[in-house]
mmCIF file of the C-alpha atoms, coordinates in Angstrom:
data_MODEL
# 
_entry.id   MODEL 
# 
loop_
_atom_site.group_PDB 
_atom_site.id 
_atom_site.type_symbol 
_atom_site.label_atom_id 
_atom_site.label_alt_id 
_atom_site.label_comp_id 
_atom_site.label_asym_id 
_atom_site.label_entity_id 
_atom_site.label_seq_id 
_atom_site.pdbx_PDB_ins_code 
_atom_site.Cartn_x 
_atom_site.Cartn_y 
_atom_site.Cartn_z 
_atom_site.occupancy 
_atom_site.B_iso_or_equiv 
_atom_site.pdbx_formal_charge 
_atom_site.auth_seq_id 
_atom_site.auth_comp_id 
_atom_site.auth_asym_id 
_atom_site.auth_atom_id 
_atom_site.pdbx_PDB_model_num 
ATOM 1   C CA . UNK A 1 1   ? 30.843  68.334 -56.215 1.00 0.00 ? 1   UNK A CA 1 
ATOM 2   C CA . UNK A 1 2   ? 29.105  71.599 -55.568 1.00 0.00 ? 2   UNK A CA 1 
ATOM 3   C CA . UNK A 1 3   ? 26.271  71.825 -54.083 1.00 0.00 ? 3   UNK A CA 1 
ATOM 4   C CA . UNK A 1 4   ? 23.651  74.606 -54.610 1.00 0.00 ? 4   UNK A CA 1 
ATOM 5   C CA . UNK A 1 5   ? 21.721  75.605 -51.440 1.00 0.00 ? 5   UNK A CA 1 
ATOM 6   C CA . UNK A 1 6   ? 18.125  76.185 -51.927 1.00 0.00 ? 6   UNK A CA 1 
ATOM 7   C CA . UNK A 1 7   ? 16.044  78.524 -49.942 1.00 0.00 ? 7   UNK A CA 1 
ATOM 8   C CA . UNK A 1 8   ? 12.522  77.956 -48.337 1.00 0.00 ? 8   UNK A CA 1 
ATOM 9   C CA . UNK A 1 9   ? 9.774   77.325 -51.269 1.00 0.00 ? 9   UNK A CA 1 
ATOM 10  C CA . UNK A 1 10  ? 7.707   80.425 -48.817 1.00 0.00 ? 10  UNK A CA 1 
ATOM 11  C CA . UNK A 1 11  ? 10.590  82.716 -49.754 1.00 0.00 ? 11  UNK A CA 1 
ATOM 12  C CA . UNK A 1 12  ? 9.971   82.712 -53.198 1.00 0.00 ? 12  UNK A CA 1 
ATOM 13  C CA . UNK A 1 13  ? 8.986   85.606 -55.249 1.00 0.00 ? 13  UNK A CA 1 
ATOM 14  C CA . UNK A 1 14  ? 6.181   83.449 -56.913 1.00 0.00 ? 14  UNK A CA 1 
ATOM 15  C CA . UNK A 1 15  ? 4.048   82.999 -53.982 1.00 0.00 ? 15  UNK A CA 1 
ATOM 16  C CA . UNK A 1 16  ? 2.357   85.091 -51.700 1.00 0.00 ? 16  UNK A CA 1 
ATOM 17  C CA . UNK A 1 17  ? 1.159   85.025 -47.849 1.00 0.00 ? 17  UNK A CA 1 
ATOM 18  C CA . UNK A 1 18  ? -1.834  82.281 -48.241 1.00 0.00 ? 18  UNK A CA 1 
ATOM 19  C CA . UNK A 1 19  ? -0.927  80.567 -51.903 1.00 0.00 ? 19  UNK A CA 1 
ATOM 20  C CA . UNK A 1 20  ? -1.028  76.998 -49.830 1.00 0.00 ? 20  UNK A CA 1 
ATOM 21  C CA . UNK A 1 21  ? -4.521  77.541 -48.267 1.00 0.00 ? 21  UNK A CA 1 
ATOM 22  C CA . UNK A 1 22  ? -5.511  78.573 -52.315 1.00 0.00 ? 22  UNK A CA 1 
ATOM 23  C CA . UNK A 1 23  ? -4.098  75.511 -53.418 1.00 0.00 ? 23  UNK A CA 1 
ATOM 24  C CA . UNK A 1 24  ? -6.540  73.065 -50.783 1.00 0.00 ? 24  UNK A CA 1 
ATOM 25  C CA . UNK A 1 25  ? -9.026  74.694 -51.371 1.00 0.00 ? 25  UNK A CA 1 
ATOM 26  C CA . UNK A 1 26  ? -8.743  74.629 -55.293 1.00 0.00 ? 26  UNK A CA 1 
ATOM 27  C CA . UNK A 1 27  ? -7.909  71.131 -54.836 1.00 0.00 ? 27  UNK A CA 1 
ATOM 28  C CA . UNK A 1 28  ? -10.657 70.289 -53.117 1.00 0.00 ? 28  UNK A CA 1 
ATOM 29  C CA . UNK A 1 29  ? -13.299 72.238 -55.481 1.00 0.00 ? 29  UNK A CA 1 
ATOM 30  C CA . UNK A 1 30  ? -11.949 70.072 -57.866 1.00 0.00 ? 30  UNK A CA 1 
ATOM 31  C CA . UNK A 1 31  ? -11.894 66.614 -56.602 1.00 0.00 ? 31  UNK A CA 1 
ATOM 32  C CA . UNK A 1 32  ? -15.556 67.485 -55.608 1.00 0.00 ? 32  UNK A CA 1 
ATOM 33  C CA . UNK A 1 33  ? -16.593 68.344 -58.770 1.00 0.00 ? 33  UNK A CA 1 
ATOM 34  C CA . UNK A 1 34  ? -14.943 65.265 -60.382 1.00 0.00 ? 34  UNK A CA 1 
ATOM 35  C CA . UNK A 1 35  ? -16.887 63.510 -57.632 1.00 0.00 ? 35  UNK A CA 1 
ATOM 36  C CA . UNK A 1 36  ? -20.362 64.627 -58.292 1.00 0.00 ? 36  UNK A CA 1 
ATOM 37  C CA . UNK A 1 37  ? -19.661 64.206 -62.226 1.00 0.00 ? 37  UNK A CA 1 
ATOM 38  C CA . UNK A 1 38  ? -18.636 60.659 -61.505 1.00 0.00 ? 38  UNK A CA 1 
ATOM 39  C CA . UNK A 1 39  ? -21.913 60.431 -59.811 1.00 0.00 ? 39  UNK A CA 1 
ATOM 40  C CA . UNK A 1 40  ? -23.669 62.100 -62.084 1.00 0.00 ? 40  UNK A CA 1 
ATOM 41  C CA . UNK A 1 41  ? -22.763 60.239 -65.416 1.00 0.00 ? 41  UNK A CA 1 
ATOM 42  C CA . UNK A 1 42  ? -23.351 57.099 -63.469 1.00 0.00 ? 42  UNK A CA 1 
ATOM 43  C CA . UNK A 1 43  ? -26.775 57.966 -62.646 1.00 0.00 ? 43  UNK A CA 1 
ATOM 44  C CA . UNK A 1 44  ? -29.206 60.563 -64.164 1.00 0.00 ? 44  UNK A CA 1 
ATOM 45  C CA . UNK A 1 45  ? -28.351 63.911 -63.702 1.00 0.00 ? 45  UNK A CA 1 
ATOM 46  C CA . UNK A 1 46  ? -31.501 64.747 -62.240 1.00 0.00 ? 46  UNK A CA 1 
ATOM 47  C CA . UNK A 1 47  ? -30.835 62.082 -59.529 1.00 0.00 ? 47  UNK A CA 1 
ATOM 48  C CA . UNK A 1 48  ? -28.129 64.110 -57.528 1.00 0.00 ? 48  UNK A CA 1 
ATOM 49  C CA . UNK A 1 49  ? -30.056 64.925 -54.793 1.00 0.00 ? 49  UNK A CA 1 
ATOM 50  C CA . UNK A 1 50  ? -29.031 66.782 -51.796 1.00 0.00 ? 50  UNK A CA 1 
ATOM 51  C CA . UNK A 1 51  ? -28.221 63.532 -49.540 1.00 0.00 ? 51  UNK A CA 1 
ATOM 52  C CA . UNK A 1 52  ? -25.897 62.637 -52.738 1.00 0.00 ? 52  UNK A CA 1 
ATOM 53  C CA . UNK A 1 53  ? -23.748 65.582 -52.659 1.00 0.00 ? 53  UNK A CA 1 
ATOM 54  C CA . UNK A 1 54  ? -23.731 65.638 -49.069 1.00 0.00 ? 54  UNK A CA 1 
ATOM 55  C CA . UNK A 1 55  ? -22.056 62.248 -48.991 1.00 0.00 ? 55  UNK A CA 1 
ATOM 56  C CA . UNK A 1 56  ? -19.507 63.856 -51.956 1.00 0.00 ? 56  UNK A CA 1 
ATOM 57  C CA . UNK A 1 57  ? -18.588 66.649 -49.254 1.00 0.00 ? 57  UNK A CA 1 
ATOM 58  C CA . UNK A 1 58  ? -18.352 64.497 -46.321 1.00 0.00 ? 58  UNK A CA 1 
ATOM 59  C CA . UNK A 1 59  ? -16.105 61.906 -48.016 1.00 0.00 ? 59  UNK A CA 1 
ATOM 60  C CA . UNK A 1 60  ? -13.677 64.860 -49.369 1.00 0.00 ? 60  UNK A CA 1 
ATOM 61  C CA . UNK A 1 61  ? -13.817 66.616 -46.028 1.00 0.00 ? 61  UNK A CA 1 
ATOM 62  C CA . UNK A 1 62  ? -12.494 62.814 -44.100 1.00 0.00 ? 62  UNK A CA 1 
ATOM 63  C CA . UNK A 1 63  ? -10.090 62.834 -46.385 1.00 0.00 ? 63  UNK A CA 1 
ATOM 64  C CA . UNK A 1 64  ? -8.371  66.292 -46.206 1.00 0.00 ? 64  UNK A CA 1 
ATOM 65  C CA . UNK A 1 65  ? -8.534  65.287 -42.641 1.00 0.00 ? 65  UNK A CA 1 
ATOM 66  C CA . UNK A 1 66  ? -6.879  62.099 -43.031 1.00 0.00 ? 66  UNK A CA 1 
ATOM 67  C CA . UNK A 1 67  ? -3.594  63.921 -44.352 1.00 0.00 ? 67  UNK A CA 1 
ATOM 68  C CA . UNK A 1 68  ? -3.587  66.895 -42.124 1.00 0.00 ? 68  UNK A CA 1 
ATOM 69  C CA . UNK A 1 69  ? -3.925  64.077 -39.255 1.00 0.00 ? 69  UNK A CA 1 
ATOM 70  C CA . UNK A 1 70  ? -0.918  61.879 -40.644 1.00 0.00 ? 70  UNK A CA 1 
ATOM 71  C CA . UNK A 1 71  ? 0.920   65.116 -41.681 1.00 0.00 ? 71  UNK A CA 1 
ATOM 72  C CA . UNK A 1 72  ? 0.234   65.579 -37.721 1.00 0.00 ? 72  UNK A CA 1 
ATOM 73  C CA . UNK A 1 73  ? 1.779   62.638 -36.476 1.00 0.00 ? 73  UNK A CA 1 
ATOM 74  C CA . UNK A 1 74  ? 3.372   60.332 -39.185 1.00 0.00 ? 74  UNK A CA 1 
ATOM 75  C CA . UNK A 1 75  ? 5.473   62.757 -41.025 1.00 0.00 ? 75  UNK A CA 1 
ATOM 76  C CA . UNK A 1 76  ? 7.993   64.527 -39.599 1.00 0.00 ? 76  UNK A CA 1 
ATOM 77  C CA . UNK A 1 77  ? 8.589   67.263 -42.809 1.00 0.00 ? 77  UNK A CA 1 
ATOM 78  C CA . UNK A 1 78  ? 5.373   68.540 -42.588 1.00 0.00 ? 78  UNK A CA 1 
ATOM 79  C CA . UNK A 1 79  ? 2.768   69.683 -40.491 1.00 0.00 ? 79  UNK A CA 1 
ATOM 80  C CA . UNK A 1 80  ? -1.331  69.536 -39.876 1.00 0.00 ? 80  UNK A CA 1 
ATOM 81  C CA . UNK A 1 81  ? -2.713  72.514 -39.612 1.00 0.00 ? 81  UNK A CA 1 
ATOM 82  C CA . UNK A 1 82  ? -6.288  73.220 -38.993 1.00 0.00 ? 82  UNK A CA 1 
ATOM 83  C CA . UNK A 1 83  ? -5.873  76.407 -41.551 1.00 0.00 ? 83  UNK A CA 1 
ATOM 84  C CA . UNK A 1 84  ? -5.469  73.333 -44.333 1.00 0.00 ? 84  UNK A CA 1 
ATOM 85  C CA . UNK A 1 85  ? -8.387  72.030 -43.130 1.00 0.00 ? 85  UNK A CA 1 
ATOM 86  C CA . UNK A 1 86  ? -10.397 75.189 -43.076 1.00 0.00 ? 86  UNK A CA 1 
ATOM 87  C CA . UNK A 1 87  ? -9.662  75.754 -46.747 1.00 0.00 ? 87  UNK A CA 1 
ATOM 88  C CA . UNK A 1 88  ? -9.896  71.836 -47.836 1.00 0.00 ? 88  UNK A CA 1 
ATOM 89  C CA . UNK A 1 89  ? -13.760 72.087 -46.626 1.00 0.00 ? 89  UNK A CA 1 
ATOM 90  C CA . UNK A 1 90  ? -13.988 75.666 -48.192 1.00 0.00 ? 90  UNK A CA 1 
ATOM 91  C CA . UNK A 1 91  ? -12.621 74.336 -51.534 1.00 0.00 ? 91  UNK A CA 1 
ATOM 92  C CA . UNK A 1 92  ? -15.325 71.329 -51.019 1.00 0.00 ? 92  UNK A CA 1 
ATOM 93  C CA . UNK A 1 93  ? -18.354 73.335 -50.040 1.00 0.00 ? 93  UNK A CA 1 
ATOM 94  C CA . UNK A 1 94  ? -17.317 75.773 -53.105 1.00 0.00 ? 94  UNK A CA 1 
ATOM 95  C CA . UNK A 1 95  ? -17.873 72.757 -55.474 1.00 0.00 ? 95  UNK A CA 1 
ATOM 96  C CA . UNK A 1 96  ? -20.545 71.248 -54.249 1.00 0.00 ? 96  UNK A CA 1 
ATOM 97  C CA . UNK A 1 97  ? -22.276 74.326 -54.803 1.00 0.00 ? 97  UNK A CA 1 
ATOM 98  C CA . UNK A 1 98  ? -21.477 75.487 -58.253 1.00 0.00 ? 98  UNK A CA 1 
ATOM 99  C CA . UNK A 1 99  ? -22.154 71.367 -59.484 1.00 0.00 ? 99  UNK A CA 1 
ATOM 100 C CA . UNK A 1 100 ? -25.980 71.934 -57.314 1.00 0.00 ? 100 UNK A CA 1 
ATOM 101 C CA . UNK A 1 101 ? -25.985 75.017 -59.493 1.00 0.00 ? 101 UNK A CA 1 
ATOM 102 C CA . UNK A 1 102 ? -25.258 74.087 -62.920 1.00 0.00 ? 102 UNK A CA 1 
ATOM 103 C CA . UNK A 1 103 ? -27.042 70.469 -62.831 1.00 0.00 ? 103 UNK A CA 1 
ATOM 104 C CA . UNK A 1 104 ? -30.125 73.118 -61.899 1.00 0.00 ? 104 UNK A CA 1 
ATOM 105 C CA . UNK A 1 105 ? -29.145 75.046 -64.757 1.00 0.00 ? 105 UNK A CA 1 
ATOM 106 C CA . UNK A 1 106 ? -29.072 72.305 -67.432 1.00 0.00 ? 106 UNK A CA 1 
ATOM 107 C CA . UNK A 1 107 ? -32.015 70.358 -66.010 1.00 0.00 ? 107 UNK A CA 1 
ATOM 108 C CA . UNK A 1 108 ? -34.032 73.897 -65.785 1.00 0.00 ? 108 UNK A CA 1 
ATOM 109 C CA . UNK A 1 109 ? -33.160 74.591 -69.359 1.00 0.00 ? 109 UNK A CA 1 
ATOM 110 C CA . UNK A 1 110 ? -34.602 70.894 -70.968 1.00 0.00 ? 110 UNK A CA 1 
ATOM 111 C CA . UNK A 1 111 ? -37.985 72.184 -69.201 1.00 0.00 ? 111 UNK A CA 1 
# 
């Protein structure tokens, strides 16, 4: 059987120097907007209130610390970094604000 020997996903010519810290943070702007719209549709729109999206942040910010803490310790493939981290509360921060923003948009706009 032959076998074809793979090189390091870093060595490819499709990423760049920093395309893993772009991915937590884009994954965490996401999952916090799909939080706060969660939220959102279950209540009024006009009832996400700072404490609200606070709690959104916090939970997603636990959570990216969860894996870089078992990516630590329980994995042995992969590693925590506090980089990850950095960019997981970046990514969370980053949608927090633009969902305060456009609910303050919309709700501005009925006025």
């Amino acid at each position: 059987m032959c076998s074809i020997k793979l090189g390091k996903i870093t060595q490819s010519p499709l990423f760049f120097p920093g395309f893993d810290k772009l991915v937590h943070c884009g994954f965490f702007f996401v999952m916090v907007v799909f939080g706060a719209t969660g939220y959102i549709r279950q209540q009024l729109p006009q009832a996400l209130s700072y404490k609200a999206v606070l709690i959104i942040i916090l939970i997603s910010v636990l959570y990216g610390g969860i894996i870089e803490i078992l990516q630590a310790y329980l994995f042995t493939w992969r590693s925590g970094e506090w980089d990850d981290l950095f960019a997981d509360i970046v990514g969370a921060l980053m949608g927090a604000f633009s969902v305060m923003i456009t609910v303050k948009a919309v709700s501005y706009d009925k006025k």
